[in-house]
Amino acid sequence: MKKLIYVVAVSISAFTFQSCGSGQKDAKESADSLNMAKDTSTNVAETGGIAVDEADSKFATQAAVGGMAEVELGKLALEKATNQQVKDFASMMVKDHGTANTELMAIAAQKNITLPSTVDDEHKKTMEDLGKKTGADFDKAYVDAMISGHKSTLKLMEDESKDGKDAELKTFATKTAPIVQSHLVMINKISDSINK
């Protein structure tokens, strides 16, 4: 019972800190904190435990944030982009990353991994910055954000594919990496064509 009270207190504290002004955790940091509280060796009865190690749960939260950001930025580009190639790419982002997000959520649910419900502060800032741009300026900034985002996502997937401990997350990363690679090739070509 003491452990249950402790876990509830930790959870309430996490949400309290999340709502405070400075020192506020973003969605990814909060999810990582909740996952760390799910210690499989001592809290299984109270928390349900977590079926993966810390590195795998951090991969899952990072992949979830990146995937959500790709979908949200894609939707923004569908509204604001003027270049048809950019719009087509944005549509593919919503579809492909939406599918990957659904698959990751299913794996996370099986493993009792808490995923963030919104994007982190870094991606929020990118969305805000892009939201202020229009026309060709928007197209260029969106393409630049996609190149940067896909490079880091590709590294994330490749690292998990090599070093992951959980078989399902490792398989997810191995399957997702070539899709992210193809997106990166495509967005680099679009970048070359609009920056001529």
PDB file of C-alpha atoms in Angstrom:
ATOM      1  CA  MET A   1       0.000   0.000   0.000  1.00  0.00           C
ATOM      2  CA  LYS A   2       2.860   2.391   0.801  1.00  0.00           C
ATOM      3  CA  LYS A   3       4.279   1.774  -2.670  1.00  0.00           C
ATOM      4  CA  LEU A   4       0.903   2.566  -4.246  1.00  0.00           C
ATOM      5  CA  ILE A   5       0.660   5.828  -2.309  1.00  0.00           C
ATOM      6  CA  TYR A   6       4.226   6.676  -3.341  1.00  0.00           C
ATOM      7  CA  VAL A   7       3.498   6.000  -7.040  1.00  0.00           C
ATOM      8  CA  VAL A   8       0.324   8.097  -6.905  1.00  0.00           C
ATOM      9  CA  ALA A   9       2.253  10.910  -5.191  1.00  0.00           C
ATOM     10  CA  VAL A  10       5.001  10.740  -7.824  1.00  0.00           C
ATOM     11  CA  SER A  11       2.419  10.806 -10.622  1.00  0.00           C
ATOM     12  CA  ILE A  12       0.587  13.764  -9.096  1.00  0.00           C
ATOM     13  CA  SER A  13       3.900  15.567  -8.628  1.00  0.00           C
ATOM     14  CA  ALA A  14       4.787  14.951 -12.269  1.00  0.00           C
ATOM     15  CA  PHE A  15       1.503  16.478 -13.408  1.00  0.00           C
ATOM     16  CA  THR A  16       1.835  19.357 -10.941  1.00  0.00           C
ATOM     17  CA  PHE A  17       5.326  20.180 -12.207  1.00  0.00           C
ATOM     18  CA  GLN A  18       4.039  19.898 -15.754  1.00  0.00           C
ATOM     19  CA  SER A  19       1.506  22.652 -15.104  1.00  0.00           C
ATOM     20  CA  CYS A  20       3.898  25.036 -13.300  1.00  0.00           C
ATOM     21  CA  GLY A  21       5.522  27.929 -15.146  1.00  0.00           C
ATOM     22  CA  SER A  22       9.309  27.748 -15.342  1.00  0.00           C
ATOM     23  CA  GLY A  23      10.961  24.368 -15.110  1.00  0.00           C
ATOM     24  CA  GLN A  24       7.958  22.978 -16.949  1.00  0.00           C
ATOM     25  CA  LYS A  25       8.464  19.593 -18.598  1.00  0.00           C
ATOM     26  CA  ASP A  26       7.326  19.150 -22.142  1.00  0.00           C
ATOM     27  CA  ALA A  27       5.209  16.175 -23.214  1.00  0.00           C
ATOM     28  CA  LYS A  28       8.200  13.948 -24.022  1.00  0.00           C
ATOM     29  CA  GLU A  29       9.983  14.669 -20.725  1.00  0.00           C
ATOM     30  CA  SER A  30       6.774  13.950 -18.781  1.00  0.00           C
ATOM     31  CA  ALA A  31       6.273  10.634 -20.585  1.00  0.00           C
ATOM     32  CA  ASP A  32       9.908   9.672 -19.924  1.00  0.00           C
ATOM     33  CA  SER A  33       9.437  10.476 -16.210  1.00  0.00           C
ATOM     34  CA  LEU A  34       6.292   8.356 -15.994  1.00  0.00           C
ATOM     35  CA  ASN A  35       8.053   5.475 -17.743  1.00  0.00           C
ATOM     36  CA  MET A  36      10.959   5.680 -15.274  1.00  0.00           C
ATOM     37  CA  ALA A  37       8.465   5.332 -12.396  1.00  0.00           C
ATOM     38  CA  LYS A  38       7.311   1.993 -13.823  1.00  0.00           C
ATOM     39  CA  ASP A  39      10.206   0.052 -12.336  1.00  0.00           C
ATOM     40  CA  THR A  40       9.641  -3.591 -13.247  1.00  0.00           C
ATOM     41  CA  SER A  41      11.614  -4.909 -10.296  1.00  0.00           C
ATOM     42  CA  THR A  42       9.816  -3.116  -7.454  1.00  0.00           C
ATOM     43  CA  ASN A  43       6.555  -1.552  -8.625  1.00  0.00           C
ATOM     44  CA  VAL A  44       4.981  -4.141 -10.923  1.00  0.00           C
ATOM     45  CA  ALA A  45       1.865  -4.638  -8.804  1.00  0.00           C
ATOM     46  CA  GLU A  46       1.255  -0.901  -8.435  1.00  0.00           C
ATOM     47  CA  THR A  47       2.219   0.394 -11.873  1.00  0.00           C
ATOM     48  CA  GLY A  48       1.756  -2.623 -14.092  1.00  0.00           C
ATOM     49  CA  GLY A  49       5.499  -2.477 -14.694  1.00  0.00           C
ATOM     50  CA  ILE A  50       7.104  -1.643 -17.978  1.00  0.00           C
ATOM     51  CA  ALA A  51       8.186  -4.401 -20.314  1.00  0.00           C
ATOM     52  CA  VAL A  52      11.234  -2.671 -21.792  1.00  0.00           C
ATOM     53  CA  ASP A  53      14.419  -1.087 -20.520  1.00  0.00           C
ATOM     54  CA  GLU A  54      14.906   2.669 -20.218  1.00  0.00           C
ATOM     55  CA  ALA A  55      16.709   3.103 -23.554  1.00  0.00           C
ATOM     56  CA  ASP A  56      13.876   1.375 -25.423  1.00  0.00           C
ATOM     57  CA  SER A  57      11.183   3.425 -23.670  1.00  0.00           C
ATOM     58  CA  LYS A  58      13.107   6.636 -24.483  1.00  0.00           C
ATOM     59  CA  PHE A  59      13.320   5.514 -28.110  1.00  0.00           C
ATOM     60  CA  ALA A  60       9.542   5.008 -28.120  1.00  0.00           C
ATOM     61  CA  THR A  61       8.819   8.467 -26.684  1.00  0.00           C
ATOM     62  CA  GLN A  62      11.264  10.152 -29.079  1.00  0.00           C
ATOM     63  CA  ALA A  63       9.852   8.270 -32.075  1.00  0.00           C
ATOM     64  CA  ALA A  64       6.306   9.174 -31.009  1.00  0.00           C
ATOM     65  CA  VAL A  65       7.137  12.879 -30.697  1.00  0.00           C
ATOM     66  CA  GLY A  66       8.893  12.887 -34.071  1.00  0.00           C
ATOM     67  CA  GLY A  67       6.045  11.028 -35.734  1.00  0.00           C
ATOM     68  CA  MET A  68       3.396  13.348 -34.300  1.00  0.00           C
ATOM     69  CA  ALA A  69       5.423  16.361 -35.412  1.00  0.00           C
ATOM     70  CA  GLU A  70       5.694  15.018 -38.986  1.00  0.00           C
ATOM     71  CA  VAL A  71       1.906  14.593 -39.130  1.00  0.00           C
ATOM     72  CA  GLU A  72       1.163  18.035 -37.643  1.00  0.00           C
ATOM     73  CA  LEU A  73       3.748  19.792 -39.831  1.00  0.00           C
ATOM     74  CA  GLY A  74       2.366  17.894 -42.826  1.00  0.00           C
ATOM     75  CA  LYS A  75      -1.149  19.157 -42.088  1.00  0.00           C
ATOM     76  CA  LEU A  76       0.200  22.695 -41.776  1.00  0.00           C
ATOM     77  CA  ALA A  77       1.991  22.339 -45.123  1.00  0.00           C
ATOM     78  CA  LEU A  78      -1.191  21.052 -46.776  1.00  0.00           C
ATOM     79  CA  GLU A  79      -2.834  24.348 -45.757  1.00  0.00           C
ATOM     80  CA  LYS A  80       0.052  26.751 -46.441  1.00  0.00           C
ATOM     81  CA  ALA A  81       2.382  25.315 -49.088  1.00  0.00           C
ATOM     82  CA  THR A  82       2.260  26.814 -52.575  1.00  0.00           C
ATOM     83  CA  ASN A  83       4.553  24.310 -54.309  1.00  0.00           C
ATOM     84  CA  GLN A  84       2.726  21.155 -55.473  1.00  0.00           C
ATOM     85  CA  GLN A  85       5.740  18.918 -54.745  1.00  0.00           C
ATOM     86  CA  VAL A  86       5.781  20.218 -51.180  1.00  0.00           C
ATOM     87  CA  LYS A  87       2.032  19.605 -50.833  1.00  0.00           C
ATOM     88  CA  ASP A  88       2.395  16.057 -52.187  1.00  0.00           C
ATOM     89  CA  PHE A  89       5.250  15.379 -49.773  1.00  0.00           C
ATOM     90  CA  ALA A  90       3.188  16.788 -46.874  1.00  0.00           C
ATOM     91  CA  SER A  91       0.312  14.490 -47.773  1.00  0.00           C
ATOM     92  CA  MET A  92       2.686  11.517 -47.727  1.00  0.00           C
ATOM     93  CA  MET A  93       3.982  12.628 -44.290  1.00  0.00           C
ATOM     94  CA  VAL A  94       0.464  12.643 -42.832  1.00  0.00           C
ATOM     95  CA  LYS A  95      -0.244   9.178 -44.266  1.00  0.00           C
ATOM     96  CA  ASP A  96       3.091   7.405 -43.642  1.00  0.00           C
ATOM     97  CA  HIS A  97       3.861   8.868 -40.225  1.00  0.00           C
ATOM     98  CA  GLY A  98       0.221   8.492 -39.170  1.00  0.00           C
ATOM     99  CA  THR A  99       0.471   4.759 -39.962  1.00  0.00           C
ATOM    100  CA  ALA A 100       3.793   4.432 -38.114  1.00  0.00           C
ATOM    101  CA  ASN A 101       2.374   6.341 -35.114  1.00  0.00           C
ATOM    102  CA  THR A 102      -0.569   3.931 -34.903  1.00  0.00           C
ATOM    103  CA  GLU A 103       1.780   0.941 -35.012  1.00  0.00           C
ATOM    104  CA  LEU A 104       4.054   2.447 -32.340  1.00  0.00           C
ATOM    105  CA  MET A 105       1.066   3.201 -30.084  1.00  0.00           C
ATOM    106  CA  ALA A 106      -0.037  -0.439 -30.300  1.00  0.00           C
ATOM    107  CA  ILE A 107       3.445  -1.683 -29.334  1.00  0.00           C
ATOM    108  CA  ALA A 108       3.647   0.861 -26.497  1.00  0.00           C
ATOM    109  CA  ALA A 109       0.265  -0.223 -25.135  1.00  0.00           C
ATOM    110  CA  GLN A 110       1.424  -3.870 -25.027  1.00  0.00           C
ATOM    111  CA  LYS A 111       4.631  -2.887 -23.219  1.00  0.00           C
ATOM    112  CA  ASN A 112       2.945  -0.400 -20.831  1.00  0.00           C
ATOM    113  CA  ILE A 113       5.048   2.468 -22.214  1.00  0.00           C
ATOM    114  CA  THR A 114       3.550   5.918 -21.703  1.00  0.00           C
ATOM    115  CA  LEU A 115       3.857   7.932 -24.914  1.00  0.00           C
ATOM    116  CA  PRO A 116       3.575  11.727 -25.047  1.00  0.00           C
ATOM    117  CA  SER A 117       0.173  13.028 -26.097  1.00  0.00           C
ATOM    118  CA  THR A 118       1.563  16.150 -27.783  1.00  0.00           C
ATOM    119  CA  VAL A 119       4.785  17.211 -29.442  1.00  0.00           C
ATOM    120  CA  ASP A 120       7.714  18.498 -27.381  1.00  0.00           C
ATOM    121  CA  ASP A 121       8.719  22.153 -27.025  1.00  0.00           C
ATOM    122  CA  GLU A 122      11.301  21.982 -29.814  1.00  0.00           C
ATOM    123  CA  HIS A 123       8.699  20.821 -32.361  1.00  0.00           C
ATOM    124  CA  LYS A 124       6.114  23.313 -31.040  1.00  0.00           C
ATOM    125  CA  LYS A 125       8.590  26.115 -31.738  1.00  0.00           C
ATOM    126  CA  THR A 126       9.177  24.780 -35.275  1.00  0.00           C
ATOM    127  CA  MET A 127       5.402  24.737 -35.867  1.00  0.00           C
ATOM    128  CA  GLU A 128       5.016  28.277 -34.520  1.00  0.00           C
ATOM    129  CA  ASP A 129       7.886  29.551 -36.684  1.00  0.00           C
ATOM    130  CA  LEU A 130       6.479  27.856 -39.779  1.00  0.00           C
ATOM    131  CA  GLY A 131       2.989  29.162 -39.007  1.00  0.00           C
ATOM    132  CA  LYS A 132       4.279  32.723 -39.396  1.00  0.00           C
ATOM    133  CA  LYS A 133       5.635  32.107 -42.909  1.00  0.00           C
ATOM    134  CA  THR A 134       3.778  32.232 -46.216  1.00  0.00           C
ATOM    135  CA  GLY A 135       4.310  31.383 -49.866  1.00  0.00           C
ATOM    136  CA  ALA A 136       7.766  30.381 -51.063  1.00  0.00           C
ATOM    137  CA  ASP A 137       9.242  31.296 -47.655  1.00  0.00           C
ATOM    138  CA  PHE A 138       6.977  28.712 -46.035  1.00  0.00           C
ATOM    139  CA  ASP A 139       7.835  26.075 -48.648  1.00  0.00           C
ATOM    140  CA  LYS A 140      11.575  26.544 -48.144  1.00  0.00           C
ATOM    141  CA  ALA A 141      11.344  26.566 -44.327  1.00  0.00           C
ATOM    142  CA  TYR A 142       9.119  23.453 -44.329  1.00  0.00           C
ATOM    143  CA  VAL A 143      11.525  21.612 -46.646  1.00  0.00           C
ATOM    144  CA  ASP A 144      14.474  22.590 -44.425  1.00  0.00           C
ATOM    145  CA  ALA A 145      12.595  21.357 -41.334  1.00  0.00           C
ATOM    146  CA  MET A 146      11.801  18.059 -43.096  1.00  0.00           C
ATOM    147  CA  ILE A 147      15.432  17.497 -44.061  1.00  0.00           C
ATOM    148  CA  SER A 148      16.620  18.147 -40.521  1.00  0.00           C
ATOM    149  CA  GLY A 149      13.824  16.099 -38.945  1.00  0.00           C
ATOM    150  CA  HIS A 150      14.305  13.121 -41.240  1.00  0.00           C
ATOM    151  CA  LYS A 151      18.063  13.056 -40.669  1.00  0.00           C
ATOM    152  CA  SER A 152      17.565  12.838 -36.893  1.00  0.00           C
ATOM    153  CA  THR A 153      14.685  10.342 -37.219  1.00  0.00           C
ATOM    154  CA  LEU A 154      16.752   8.137 -39.512  1.00  0.00           C
ATOM    155  CA  LYS A 155      19.593   8.099 -36.972  1.00  0.00           C
ATOM    156  CA  LEU A 156      17.093   7.314 -34.186  1.00  0.00           C
ATOM    157  CA  MET A 157      15.668   4.364 -36.164  1.00  0.00           C
ATOM    158  CA  GLU A 158      19.082   3.039 -37.199  1.00  0.00           C
ATOM    159  CA  ASP A 159      20.389   3.219 -33.627  1.00  0.00           C
ATOM    160  CA  GLU A 160      17.369   1.350 -32.248  1.00  0.00           C
ATOM    161  CA  SER A 161      17.610  -1.168 -35.081  1.00  0.00           C
ATOM    162  CA  LYS A 162      21.213  -1.923 -34.040  1.00  0.00           C
ATOM    163  CA  ASP A 163      21.147  -1.424 -30.271  1.00  0.00           C
ATOM    164  CA  GLY A 164      17.527  -1.948 -29.183  1.00  0.00           C
ATOM    165  CA  LYS A 165      16.847  -4.664 -26.615  1.00  0.00           C
ATOM    166  CA  ASP A 166      13.109  -5.090 -27.207  1.00  0.00           C
ATOM    167  CA  ALA A 167      12.418  -7.284 -30.252  1.00  0.00           C
ATOM    168  CA  GLU A 168       9.192  -5.536 -31.302  1.00  0.00           C
ATOM    169  CA  LEU A 169      10.605  -2.020 -31.028  1.00  0.00           C
ATOM    170  CA  LYS A 170      13.731  -3.155 -32.842  1.00  0.00           C
ATOM    171  CA  THR A 171      11.580  -4.634 -35.636  1.00  0.00           C
ATOM    172  CA  PHE A 172       9.536  -1.411 -35.789  1.00  0.00           C
ATOM    173  CA  ALA A 173      12.736   0.641 -36.151  1.00  0.00           C
ATOM    174  CA  THR A 174      14.210  -1.732 -38.744  1.00  0.00           C
ATOM    175  CA  LYS A 175      11.000  -1.575 -40.799  1.00  0.00           C
ATOM    176  CA  THR A 176      10.606   2.206 -40.431  1.00  0.00           C
ATOM    177  CA  ALA A 177      14.210   3.235 -41.223  1.00  0.00           C
ATOM    178  CA  PRO A 178      14.004   2.568 -45.018  1.00  0.00           C
ATOM    179  CA  ILE A 179      10.743   4.552 -45.226  1.00  0.00           C
ATOM    180  CA  VAL A 180      12.378   7.488 -43.437  1.00  0.00           C
ATOM    181  CA  GLN A 181      15.418   7.117 -45.749  1.00  0.00           C
ATOM    182  CA  SER A 182      13.158   7.297 -48.818  1.00  0.00           C
ATOM    183  CA  HIS A 183      11.469  10.406 -47.398  1.00  0.00           C
ATOM    184  CA  LEU A 184      14.879  12.010 -46.894  1.00  0.00           C
ATOM    185  CA  VAL A 185      15.934  11.271 -50.482  1.00  0.00           C
ATOM    186  CA  MET A 186      12.643  12.705 -51.739  1.00  0.00           C
ATOM    187  CA  ILE A 187      12.770  15.892 -49.659  1.00  0.00           C
ATOM    188  CA  ASN A 188      16.389  16.506 -50.696  1.00  0.00           C
ATOM    189  CA  LYS A 189      15.296  16.331 -54.355  1.00  0.00           C
ATOM    190  CA  ILE A 190      12.451  18.755 -53.652  1.00  0.00           C
ATOM    191  CA  SER A 191      14.908  21.056 -51.906  1.00  0.00           C
ATOM    192  CA  ASP A 192      17.213  20.973 -54.941  1.00  0.00           C
ATOM    193  CA  SER A 193      14.331  21.801 -57.284  1.00  0.00           C
ATOM    194  CA  ILE A 194      12.940  24.747 -55.277  1.00  0.00           C
ATOM    195  CA  ASN A 195      16.360  26.229 -54.505  1.00  0.00           C
ATOM    196  CA  LYS A 196      17.526  26.449 -58.126  1.00  0.00           C
TER     197      LYS A 196
END
